[in-house]
Coordinates of C-alpha atoms and ligand atoms in Angstrom, one line a residue:
X835 CA -15.7 2.5 -8.8
X836 CA -13.4 5.2 -7.6
X837 CA -14.9 8.0 -5.5
X838 CA -12.9 11.2 -5.1
X839 CA -12.4 12.6 -1.6
X840 CA -13.3 16.2 -1.2
X841 CA -9.7 17.3 -0.9
X842 CA -7.6 14.9 -2.9
X843 CA -7.2 11.6 -4.7
X844 CA -9.4 8.5 -4.7
X845 CA -10.6 7.3 -1.3
X846 CA -11.8 3.9 -2.5
X847 CA -10.9 1.3 -5.0
X848 CA -13.1 -1.8 -5.7
X849 CA -14.7 -1.5 -2.3
X850 CA -11.4 -1.1 -0.4
X851 CA -10.9 2.1 1.6
X852 CA -7.4 3.0 0.6
X853 CA -6.3 4.6 3.9
X854 CA -7.1 1.4 5.8
X855 CA -4.4 -1.3 6.3
X856 CA -5.6 -4.1 3.9
X857 CA -5.3 -7.7 5.1
X858 CA -7.3 -9.6 2.6
X859 CA -9.4 -12.5 4.0
X860 CA -10.4 -15.5 2.0
X861 CA -13.7 -15.6 3.9
X862 CA -16.2 -13.7 1.7
X863 CA -18.6 -14.2 -1.2
X864 CA -20.6 -12.3 -3.7
X865 CA -23.5 -10.1 -2.5
X866 CA -26.9 -11.1 -4.0
X867 CA -27.8 -9.3 -7.2
X868 CA -29.5 -6.0 -6.5
X869 CA -28.3 -5.9 -2.8
X870 CA -28.5 -2.4 -1.4
X871 CA -25.6 -1.9 1.0
X872 CA -27.4 0.3 3.5
X873 CA -26.7 -1.3 6.9
X874 CA -23.6 -1.0 9.2
X875 CA -23.3 -3.8 11.8
X876 CA -21.1 -2.9 14.8
X877 CA -19.4 -5.8 16.7
X878 CA -16.8 -6.2 19.3
X879 CA -14.1 -8.8 19.5
X880 CA -10.9 -9.6 21.3
X881 CA -8.8 -12.8 21.2
X882 CA -8.4 -14.2 23.7
X883 CA -11.3 -12.3 25.2
X884 CA -10.1 -9.2 27.1
X885 CA -6.6 -9.3 25.7
X886 CA -5.8 -6.4 23.4
X887 CA -3.1 -5.5 21.0
X888 CA -2.2 -8.9 19.6
X889 CA -2.5 -10.2 16.0
X890 CA -5.0 -13.0 16.8
X891 CA -8.0 -11.2 15.4
X892 CA -6.3 -10.7 12.0
X893 CA -5.1 -14.3 12.1
X894 CA -8.7 -15.5 12.8
X895 CA -10.1 -13.5 9.9
X896 CA -7.4 -14.7 7.6
X897 CA -7.7 -18.4 8.6
X898 CA -4.2 -18.4 10.1
X899 CA -5.0 -18.6 13.8
X900 CA -3.1 -21.3 15.7
X901 CA -6.0 -23.2 17.4
X902 CA -3.6 -24.7 19.8
X903 CA -2.1 -21.5 21.0
X904 CA -4.8 -20.8 23.7
X905 CA -7.5 -22.9 25.3
X906 CA -10.2 -20.4 24.1
X907 CA -9.1 -20.8 20.5
X908 CA -9.8 -24.6 20.6
X909 CA -13.5 -23.7 20.6
X910 CA -13.0 -21.6 17.4
X911 CA -11.3 -24.4 15.5
X912 CA -12.3 -24.5 11.9
X913 CA -14.3 -21.3 12.1
X914 CA -14.4 -19.3 8.9
X915 CA -15.4 -15.7 9.6
X916 CA -14.5 -12.2 8.6
X917 CA -15.5 -8.6 8.9
X918 CA -15.0 -5.8 6.5
X919 CA -13.2 -3.6 9.1
X920 CA -11.5 -3.8 12.5
X921 CA -10.9 -0.7 14.7
X922 CA -8.2 -1.4 17.2
X923 CA -8.1 0.2 20.7
X924 CA -5.8 3.0 19.4
X925 CA -8.2 3.8 16.5
X926 CA -6.1 2.0 13.9
X927 CA -8.2 0.8 11.0
X928 CA -7.8 -2.5 9.2
X929 CA -9.8 -3.9 6.3
X930 CA -10.2 -7.6 5.5
X931 CA -13.0 -7.8 2.8
X932 CA -14.0 -5.4 0.0
X933 CA -17.2 -3.7 0.9
X934 CA -18.5 -4.7 -2.5
X935 CA -18.3 -8.3 -1.3
X936 CA -20.3 -10.2 1.4
X937 CA -18.2 -10.7 4.6
X938 CA -19.2 -13.4 7.1
X939 CA -19.8 -11.4 10.3
X940 CA -23.5 -11.4 11.3
X941 CA -24.5 -15.1 10.9
X942 CA -28.2 -15.8 11.3
X943 CA -29.7 -12.4 11.6
X944 CA -32.5 -10.0 10.6
X945 CA -33.0 -6.3 10.7
X946 CA -36.1 -4.3 9.7
X947 CA -37.8 -7.2 8.0
X948 CA -34.7 -8.4 6.1
X949 CA -33.0 -11.7 6.9
X950 CA -29.3 -12.5 6.4
X951 CA -27.8 -9.2 7.3
X952 CA -24.5 -10.1 5.7
X953 CA -26.2 -9.7 2.3
X954 CA -26.6 -5.9 2.6
X955 CA -24.4 -4.8 5.5
X956 CA -20.9 -3.8 6.2
X957 CA -19.4 -5.3 9.3
X958 CA -17.2 -3.3 11.6
X959 CA -15.4 -4.9 14.6
X960 CA -14.2 -2.9 17.5
X961 CA -11.4 -4.4 19.5
X962 CA -13.1 -4.8 22.9
X963 CA -15.2 -6.9 25.2
X964 CA -19.0 -7.0 25.5
X965 CA -19.3 -5.7 29.0
X966 CA -16.4 -3.2 28.8
X967 CA -16.2 0.3 27.5
X968 CA -14.4 1.4 24.3
X969 CA -11.7 4.0 23.8
X970 CA -12.3 7.6 22.6
X971 CA -10.0 6.9 19.7
X972 CA -12.3 4.1 18.6
X973 CA -15.4 6.3 18.6
X974 CA -13.4 8.9 16.5
X975 CA -12.3 6.3 14.1
X976 CA -15.7 4.7 13.8
X977 CA -17.5 8.0 13.2
X978 CA -14.9 8.9 10.5
X979 CA -15.4 5.5 8.9
X980 CA -19.2 5.9 9.1
X981 CA -18.9 9.2 7.2
X982 CA -16.6 7.7 4.6
X983 CA -18.9 4.7 4.1
X984 CA -22.0 7.0 3.8
X985 CA -20.3 8.9 1.0
X986 CA -19.8 5.7 -1.0
X987 CA -22.8 3.5 0.0
X988 CA -26.4 4.5 0.8
X989 CA -26.0 3.9 4.5
X990 CA -29.4 4.2 6.2
X991 CA -29.1 2.2 9.4
X992 CA -26.5 1.4 12.1
X993 CA -27.1 -1.6 14.4
X994 CA -25.2 -3.7 16.8
X995 CA -24.7 -7.4 16.3
X996 CA -26.9 -7.7 19.5
X997 CA -29.7 -6.0 17.6
X998 CA -29.7 -8.1 14.4
X999 CA -29.2 -11.4 16.3
X1000 CA -31.0 -10.7 19.6
X1001 CA -30.6 -13.5 22.2
X1002 CA -27.9 -15.1 20.2
X1003 CA -25.3 -12.3 20.1
X1004 CA -24.5 -9.6 22.7
X1005 CA -21.8 -7.4 21.1
X1006 CA -20.9 -4.6 21.2
X1007 CA -22.8 -4.7 24.5
X1008 CA -23.9 -2.2 27.1
X1009 CA -20.4 -0.6 27.3
X1010 CA -20.8 0.8 23.8
X1011 CA -22.1 4.4 23.9
X1012 CA -24.5 4.7 21.0
X1013 CA -25.3 8.3 21.8
X1014 CA -21.5 9.2 21.6
X1015 CA -21.5 7.6 18.1
X1016 CA -24.6 9.5 17.1
X1017 CA -23.1 12.8 18.3
X1018 CA -19.8 12.1 16.6
X1019 CA -21.4 11.3 13.2
X1020 CA -24.0 14.1 13.5
X1021 CA -26.6 11.6 12.1
X1022 CA -30.2 11.5 13.2
X1023 CA -31.1 9.2 16.1
X1024 CA -33.5 7.2 13.9
X1025 CA -30.5 5.8 12.0
X1026 CA -29.2 4.0 15.1
X1027 CA -30.6 0.9 16.6
X1028 CA -29.0 1.6 19.9
X1029 CA -30.5 5.0 20.4
X1030 CA -34.1 3.8 19.8
X1031 CA -36.5 3.4 22.7
X1032 CA -36.9 -0.3 23.4
Ligands
ZN915 ZN1 -20.4 -9.8 16.5

Protein backbone atom coordinates (compact mmCIF):
# COMPACT_ATOMS: atom_id res chain seq x y z
CA UNK A 1 0.00 0.00 0.00
CA UNK A 2 1.29 3.46 -0.82
CA UNK A 3 0.16 6.30 1.42
CA UNK A 4 0.58 9.84 0.13
CA UNK A 5 2.32 12.41 2.30
CA UNK A 6 0.37 15.62 2.82
CA UNK A 7 2.72 17.60 0.59
CA UNK A 8 4.09 15.24 -2.00
CA UNK A 9 4.73 11.76 -3.32
CA UNK A 10 4.42 8.43 -1.58
CA UNK A 11 5.95 8.17 1.89
CA UNK A 12 5.78 4.38 2.14
CA UNK A 13 6.14 1.37 -0.09
CA UNK A 14 5.39 -2.15 1.18
CA UNK A 15 6.07 -1.15 4.76
CA UNK A 16 9.29 0.73 3.96
CA UNK A 17 9.50 4.40 4.86
CA UNK A 18 11.08 5.76 1.72
CA UNK A 19 13.04 8.58 3.34
CA UNK A 20 14.86 6.19 5.70
CA UNK A 21 18.11 4.55 4.60
CA UNK A 22 17.14 0.96 3.84
CA UNK A 23 19.49 -1.82 4.97
CA UNK A 24 17.42 -4.98 4.54
CA UNK A 25 17.93 -7.58 7.28
CA UNK A 26 17.28 -11.28 6.75
CA UNK A 27 15.98 -11.50 10.33
CA UNK A 28 12.20 -11.22 9.98
CA UNK A 29 9.09 -13.29 9.43
CA UNK A 30 5.43 -12.88 8.65
CA UNK A 31 3.10 -11.28 11.13
CA UNK A 32 0.27 -13.50 12.34
CA UNK A 33 -2.92 -13.23 10.29
CA UNK A 34 -5.08 -10.42 11.56
CA UNK A 35 -2.31 -8.75 13.60
CA UNK A 36 -3.08 -5.12 14.40
CA UNK A 37 0.13 -3.15 14.31
CA UNK A 38 -0.66 -0.75 17.13
CA UNK A 39 2.40 -0.80 19.43
CA UNK A 40 5.76 0.96 19.16
CA UNK A 41 8.58 -0.54 21.24
CA UNK A 42 11.48 1.82 21.97
CA UNK A 43 14.93 0.30 22.58
CA UNK A 44 18.50 1.46 22.97
CA UNK A 45 21.61 -0.19 21.63
CA UNK A 46 25.27 0.53 21.05
CA UNK A 47 28.01 -1.83 19.95
CA UNK A 48 30.24 -2.21 21.77
CA UNK A 49 28.17 -0.66 24.59
CA UNK A 50 28.82 3.06 24.93
CA UNK A 51 30.65 3.45 21.63
CA UNK A 52 28.73 5.44 19.05
CA UNK A 53 29.00 6.10 15.34
CA UNK A 54 30.31 2.76 14.07
CA UNK A 55 28.57 0.34 11.73
CA UNK A 56 28.40 -2.59 14.18
CA UNK A 57 24.66 -2.23 14.86
CA UNK A 58 23.89 -2.48 11.15
CA UNK A 59 26.26 -5.43 10.91
CA UNK A 60 24.52 -7.20 13.82
CA UNK A 61 21.04 -6.72 12.34
CA UNK A 62 22.23 -7.92 8.92
CA UNK A 63 24.15 -10.95 10.31
CA UNK A 64 27.48 -9.50 9.21
CA UNK A 65 29.03 -8.68 12.58
CA UNK A 66 32.55 -10.01 13.06
CA UNK A 67 32.14 -11.87 16.37
CA UNK A 68 35.91 -11.83 16.88
CA UNK A 69 36.32 -8.07 16.47
CA UNK A 70 35.61 -7.23 20.13
CA UNK A 71 35.35 -9.31 23.33
CA UNK A 72 31.75 -8.11 23.84
CA UNK A 73 30.71 -9.45 20.44
CA UNK A 74 31.76 -12.96 21.45
CA UNK A 75 28.69 -13.10 23.71
CA UNK A 76 26.44 -12.22 20.77
CA UNK A 77 27.82 -14.96 18.55
CA UNK A 78 25.12 -16.47 16.38
CA UNK A 79 22.44 -14.03 17.58
CA UNK A 80 19.81 -13.31 14.92
CA UNK A 81 17.97 -10.12 15.77
CA UNK A 82 16.60 -7.10 14.02
CA UNK A 83 14.62 -3.96 14.53
CA UNK A 84 12.47 -2.08 12.08
CA UNK A 85 14.31 1.20 12.68
CA UNK A 86 17.50 2.62 14.14
CA UNK A 87 17.92 6.29 15.04
CA UNK A 88 21.56 7.30 15.33
CA UNK A 89 22.92 9.92 17.72
CA UNK A 90 22.64 12.61 15.01
CA UNK A 91 19.04 11.68 14.23
CA UNK A 92 19.81 9.72 11.05
CA UNK A 93 17.15 7.11 10.35
CA UNK A 94 17.82 3.57 9.11
CA UNK A 95 15.29 0.83 8.38
CA UNK A 96 16.07 -2.90 8.41
CA UNK A 97 12.70 -4.66 8.13
CA UNK A 98 9.44 -3.74 6.44
CA UNK A 99 6.89 -2.64 9.03
CA UNK A 100 4.47 -5.06 7.40
CA UNK A 101 6.76 -7.89 8.54
CA UNK A 102 7.62 -9.15 12.02
CA UNK A 103 11.08 -8.04 13.19
CA UNK A 104 12.92 -9.79 16.01
CA UNK A 105 13.46 -7.12 18.66
CA UNK A 106 11.27 -7.69 21.74
CA UNK A 107 11.80 -11.40 22.49
CA UNK A 108 9.71 -12.87 25.29
CA UNK A 109 7.36 -10.01 26.10
CA UNK A 110 3.82 -8.91 26.81
CA UNK A 111 1.94 -5.66 26.89
CA UNK A 112 -1.63 -4.94 27.91
CA UNK A 113 -2.56 -8.60 28.00
CA UNK A 114 -0.95 -9.60 24.70
CA UNK A 115 2.08 -11.88 24.55
CA UNK A 116 4.86 -11.84 21.93
CA UNK A 117 5.01 -8.14 21.23
CA UNK A 118 6.93 -8.73 18.01
CA UNK A 119 3.64 -9.88 16.48
CA UNK A 120 1.96 -6.50 16.61
CA UNK A 121 4.69 -3.96 17.22
CA UNK A 122 7.23 -1.88 15.39
CA UNK A 123 10.68 -1.83 16.99
CA UNK A 124 12.69 1.38 17.11
CA UNK A 125 16.28 1.31 18.36
CA UNK A 126 17.96 4.48 19.58
CA UNK A 127 21.73 4.46 19.44
CA UNK A 128 22.55 4.83 23.11
CA UNK A 129 23.17 3.25 26.45
CA UNK A 130 20.65 2.25 29.11
CA UNK A 131 21.84 4.61 31.84
CA UNK A 132 22.84 7.50 29.60
CA UNK A 133 20.78 10.28 28.07
CA UNK A 134 19.79 10.68 24.44
CA UNK A 135 20.38 13.51 21.98
CA UNK A 136 17.80 16.20 21.11
CA UNK A 137 18.18 15.14 17.47
CA UNK A 138 17.07 11.64 18.45
CA UNK A 139 13.89 12.90 20.14
CA UNK A 140 13.11 15.00 17.07
CA UNK A 141 13.69 12.07 14.75
CA UNK A 142 11.71 9.69 16.96
CA UNK A 143 8.75 12.06 17.26
CA UNK A 144 8.70 12.58 13.50
CA UNK A 145 8.86 8.82 12.95
CA UNK A 146 6.04 8.26 15.45
CA UNK A 147 3.86 10.70 13.50
CA UNK A 148 4.67 9.05 10.20
CA UNK A 149 3.97 5.59 11.59
CA UNK A 150 0.67 6.74 13.08
CA UNK A 151 -0.46 7.99 9.68
CA UNK A 152 0.12 4.54 8.24
CA UNK A 153 -0.63 2.14 11.13
CA UNK A 154 -3.19 2.35 13.98
CA UNK A 155 -0.58 3.17 16.62
CA UNK A 156 -2.22 3.25 20.06
CA UNK A 157 0.65 2.55 22.49
CA UNK A 158 4.33 3.42 22.88
CA UNK A 159 6.33 1.37 25.37
CA UNK A 160 9.97 0.72 26.17
CA UNK A 161 11.56 -2.70 25.93
CA UNK A 162 11.84 -2.42 29.74
CA UNK A 163 8.03 -2.19 29.97
CA UNK A 164 7.19 -5.15 27.72
CA UNK A 165 9.92 -7.38 29.22
CA UNK A 166 10.22 -6.13 32.83
CA UNK A 167 13.03 -7.61 34.86
CA UNK A 168 14.62 -9.06 31.74
CA UNK A 169 15.30 -5.92 29.69
CA UNK A 170 16.14 -2.41 30.88
CA UNK A 171 16.32 -0.32 27.73
CA UNK A 172 15.91 2.48 26.85
CA UNK A 173 16.31 3.06 30.60
CA UNK A 174 16.01 5.96 33.04
CA UNK A 175 17.98 8.30 30.77
CA UNK A 176 15.16 8.30 28.23
CA UNK A 177 12.81 11.26 28.69
CA UNK A 178 9.29 9.96 28.01
CA UNK A 179 7.77 13.33 28.77
CA UNK A 180 9.97 14.94 26.10
CA UNK A 181 8.72 12.40 23.57
CA UNK A 182 5.13 12.97 24.64
CA UNK A 183 5.52 16.73 24.19
CA UNK A 184 7.26 16.35 20.84
CA UNK A 185 4.52 14.10 19.46
CA UNK A 186 1.62 15.99 21.03
CA UNK A 187 0.04 12.62 21.84
CA UNK A 188 -1.90 12.01 25.07
CA UNK A 189 0.02 10.68 28.07
CA UNK A 190 -2.14 7.52 28.13
CA UNK A 191 -0.47 6.39 24.95
CA UNK A 192 2.97 6.14 26.62
CA UNK A 193 4.03 3.46 29.06
CA UNK A 194 6.78 5.68 30.41
CA UNK A 195 4.50 8.54 31.45
CA UNK A 196 2.09 6.29 33.35
CA UNK A 197 2.17 6.36 37.16
CA UNK A 198 3.78 3.15 38.39
ZN1 LIG B 1 15.70 -3.67 23.56
